[in-house]
C-alpha cells in the first residue's frame, strides 16, 4: 500500500545560502577582504544557518 503524503512541508534553507552569498559579496565590496572572500564567507554562514534550520525542522 502506498504511503499518504506528509501534511507538513519542510522549511527551505537554500534561501539562506543565496542571501548569504549576495550579502557577503556586497559587504566584501566595501571591506579589505574583497568581494570573493566576502562571497565565500557569506556562503559559509548561510550554509551554517541552513544546516541549523534543517536540524530544527527535522525534530518536528
PDB file of N, CA and C in Angstrom, residues 8-31:
ATOM      1  N   UNK A   8       2.831  18.042   6.241  1.00  0.00           N
ATOM      2  CA  UNK A   8       3.772  19.098   6.611  1.00  0.00           C
ATOM      3  C   UNK A   8       4.789  19.311   5.492  1.00  0.00           C
ATOM      4  N   UNK A   9       5.076  20.548   5.189  1.00  0.00           N
ATOM      5  CA  UNK A   9       6.091  20.839   4.182  1.00  0.00           C
ATOM      6  C   UNK A   9       7.375  21.259   4.890  1.00  0.00           C
ATOM      7  N   UNK A  10       8.527  20.814   4.400  1.00  0.00           N
ATOM      8  CA  UNK A  10       9.789  21.182   5.037  1.00  0.00           C
ATOM      9  C   UNK A  10      10.146  22.647   4.782  1.00  0.00           C
ATOM     10  N   UNK A  11      10.918  23.203   5.684  1.00  0.00           N
ATOM     11  CA  UNK A  11      11.368  24.582   5.531  1.00  0.00           C
ATOM     12  C   UNK A  11      12.467  24.653   4.477  1.00  0.00           C
ATOM     13  N   UNK A  12      12.569  25.775   3.789  1.00  0.00           N
ATOM     14  CA  UNK A  12      13.556  25.950   2.725  1.00  0.00           C
ATOM     15  C   UNK A  12      14.784  26.669   3.259  1.00  0.00           C
ATOM     16  N   UNK A  13      15.926  26.007   3.205  1.00  0.00           N
ATOM     17  CA  UNK A  13      17.154  26.601   3.703  1.00  0.00           C
ATOM     18  C   UNK A  13      18.039  27.175   2.604  1.00  0.00           C
ATOM     19  N   UNK A  14      17.754  26.852   1.358  1.00  0.00           N
ATOM     20  CA  UNK A  14      18.558  27.367   0.258  1.00  0.00           C
ATOM     21  C   UNK A  14      18.493  28.876   0.140  1.00  0.00           C
ATOM     22  N   UNK A  15      17.383  29.427   0.586  1.00  0.00           N
ATOM     23  CA  UNK A  15      17.214  30.873   0.584  1.00  0.00           C
ATOM     24  C   UNK A  15      18.294  31.531   1.443  1.00  0.00           C
ATOM     25  N   UNK A  16      18.608  30.935   2.585  1.00  0.00           N
ATOM     26  CA  UNK A  16      19.633  31.495   3.470  1.00  0.00           C
ATOM     27  C   UNK A  16      21.014  31.480   2.819  1.00  0.00           C
ATOM     28  N   UNK A  17      21.302  30.432   2.064  1.00  0.00           N
ATOM     29  CA  UNK A  17      22.593  30.351   1.380  1.00  0.00           C
ATOM     30  C   UNK A  17      22.682  31.423   0.296  1.00  0.00           C
ATOM     31  N   UNK A  18      21.608  31.604  -0.465  1.00  0.00           N
ATOM     32  CA  UNK A  18      21.602  32.604  -1.535  1.00  0.00           C
ATOM     33  C   UNK A  18      21.734  34.017  -0.977  1.00  0.00           C
ATOM     34  N   UNK A  19      20.985  34.324   0.082  1.00  0.00           N
ATOM     35  CA  UNK A  19      21.062  35.652   0.689  1.00  0.00           C
ATOM     36  C   UNK A  19      22.446  35.874   1.295  1.00  0.00           C
ATOM     37  N   UNK A  20      23.003  34.837   1.923  1.00  0.00           N
ATOM     38  CA  UNK A  20      24.347  34.955   2.490  1.00  0.00           C
ATOM     39  C   UNK A  20      25.393  35.248   1.428  1.00  0.00           C
ATOM     40  N   UNK A  21      25.282  34.590   0.280  1.00  0.00           N
ATOM     41  CA  UNK A  21      26.231  34.817  -0.809  1.00  0.00           C
ATOM     42  C   UNK A  21      26.138  36.241  -1.344  1.00  0.00           C
ATOM     43  N   UNK A  22      24.920  36.716  -1.552  1.00  0.00           N
ATOM     44  CA  UNK A  22      24.753  38.079  -2.080  1.00  0.00           C
ATOM     45  C   UNK A  22      25.170  39.135  -1.059  1.00  0.00           C
ATOM     46  N   UNK A  23      24.780  38.929   0.190  1.00  0.00           N
ATOM     47  CA  UNK A  23      25.152  39.898   1.222  1.00  0.00           C
ATOM     48  C   UNK A  23      26.658  39.895   1.457  1.00  0.00           C
ATOM     49  N   UNK A  24      27.272  38.719   1.441  1.00  0.00           N
ATOM     50  CA  UNK A  24      28.724  38.637   1.625  1.00  0.00           C
ATOM     51  C   UNK A  24      29.482  39.344   0.514  1.00  0.00           C
ATOM     52  N   UNK A  25      29.037  39.181  -0.716  1.00  0.00           N
ATOM     53  CA  UNK A  25      29.681  39.867  -1.836  1.00  0.00           C
ATOM     54  C   UNK A  25      29.485  41.366  -1.725  1.00  0.00           C
ATOM     55  N   UNK A  26      28.298  41.788  -1.313  1.00  0.00           N
ATOM     56  CA  UNK A  26      28.026  43.218  -1.146  1.00  0.00           C
ATOM     57  C   UNK A  26      28.871  43.830  -0.046  1.00  0.00           C
ATOM     58  N   UNK A  27      28.973  43.151   1.073  1.00  0.00           N
ATOM     59  CA  UNK A  27      29.806  43.648   2.181  1.00  0.00           C
ATOM     60  C   UNK A  27      31.274  43.609   1.780  1.00  0.00           C
ATOM     61  N   UNK A  28      31.653  42.574   1.037  1.00  0.00           N
ATOM     62  CA  UNK A  28      33.044  42.440   0.598  1.00  0.00           C
ATOM     63  C   UNK A  28      33.498  43.555  -0.325  1.00  0.00           C
ATOM     64  N   UNK A  29      32.575  44.192  -1.020  1.00  0.00           N
ATOM     65  CA  UNK A  29      32.943  45.310  -1.891  1.00  0.00           C
ATOM     66  C   UNK A  29      33.534  46.470  -1.098  1.00  0.00           C
ATOM     67  N   UNK A  30      33.071  46.638   0.136  1.00  0.00           N
ATOM     68  CA  UNK A  30      33.490  47.773   0.949  1.00  0.00           C
ATOM     69  C   UNK A  30      34.435  47.387   2.077  1.00  0.00           C
ATOM     70  N   UNK A  31      34.913  46.168   2.080  1.00  0.00           N
ATOM     71  CA  UNK A  31      35.840  45.737   3.127  1.00  0.00           C
ATOM     72  C   UNK A  31      37.182  45.363   2.500  1.00  0.00           C
TER      73      UNK A  31
END
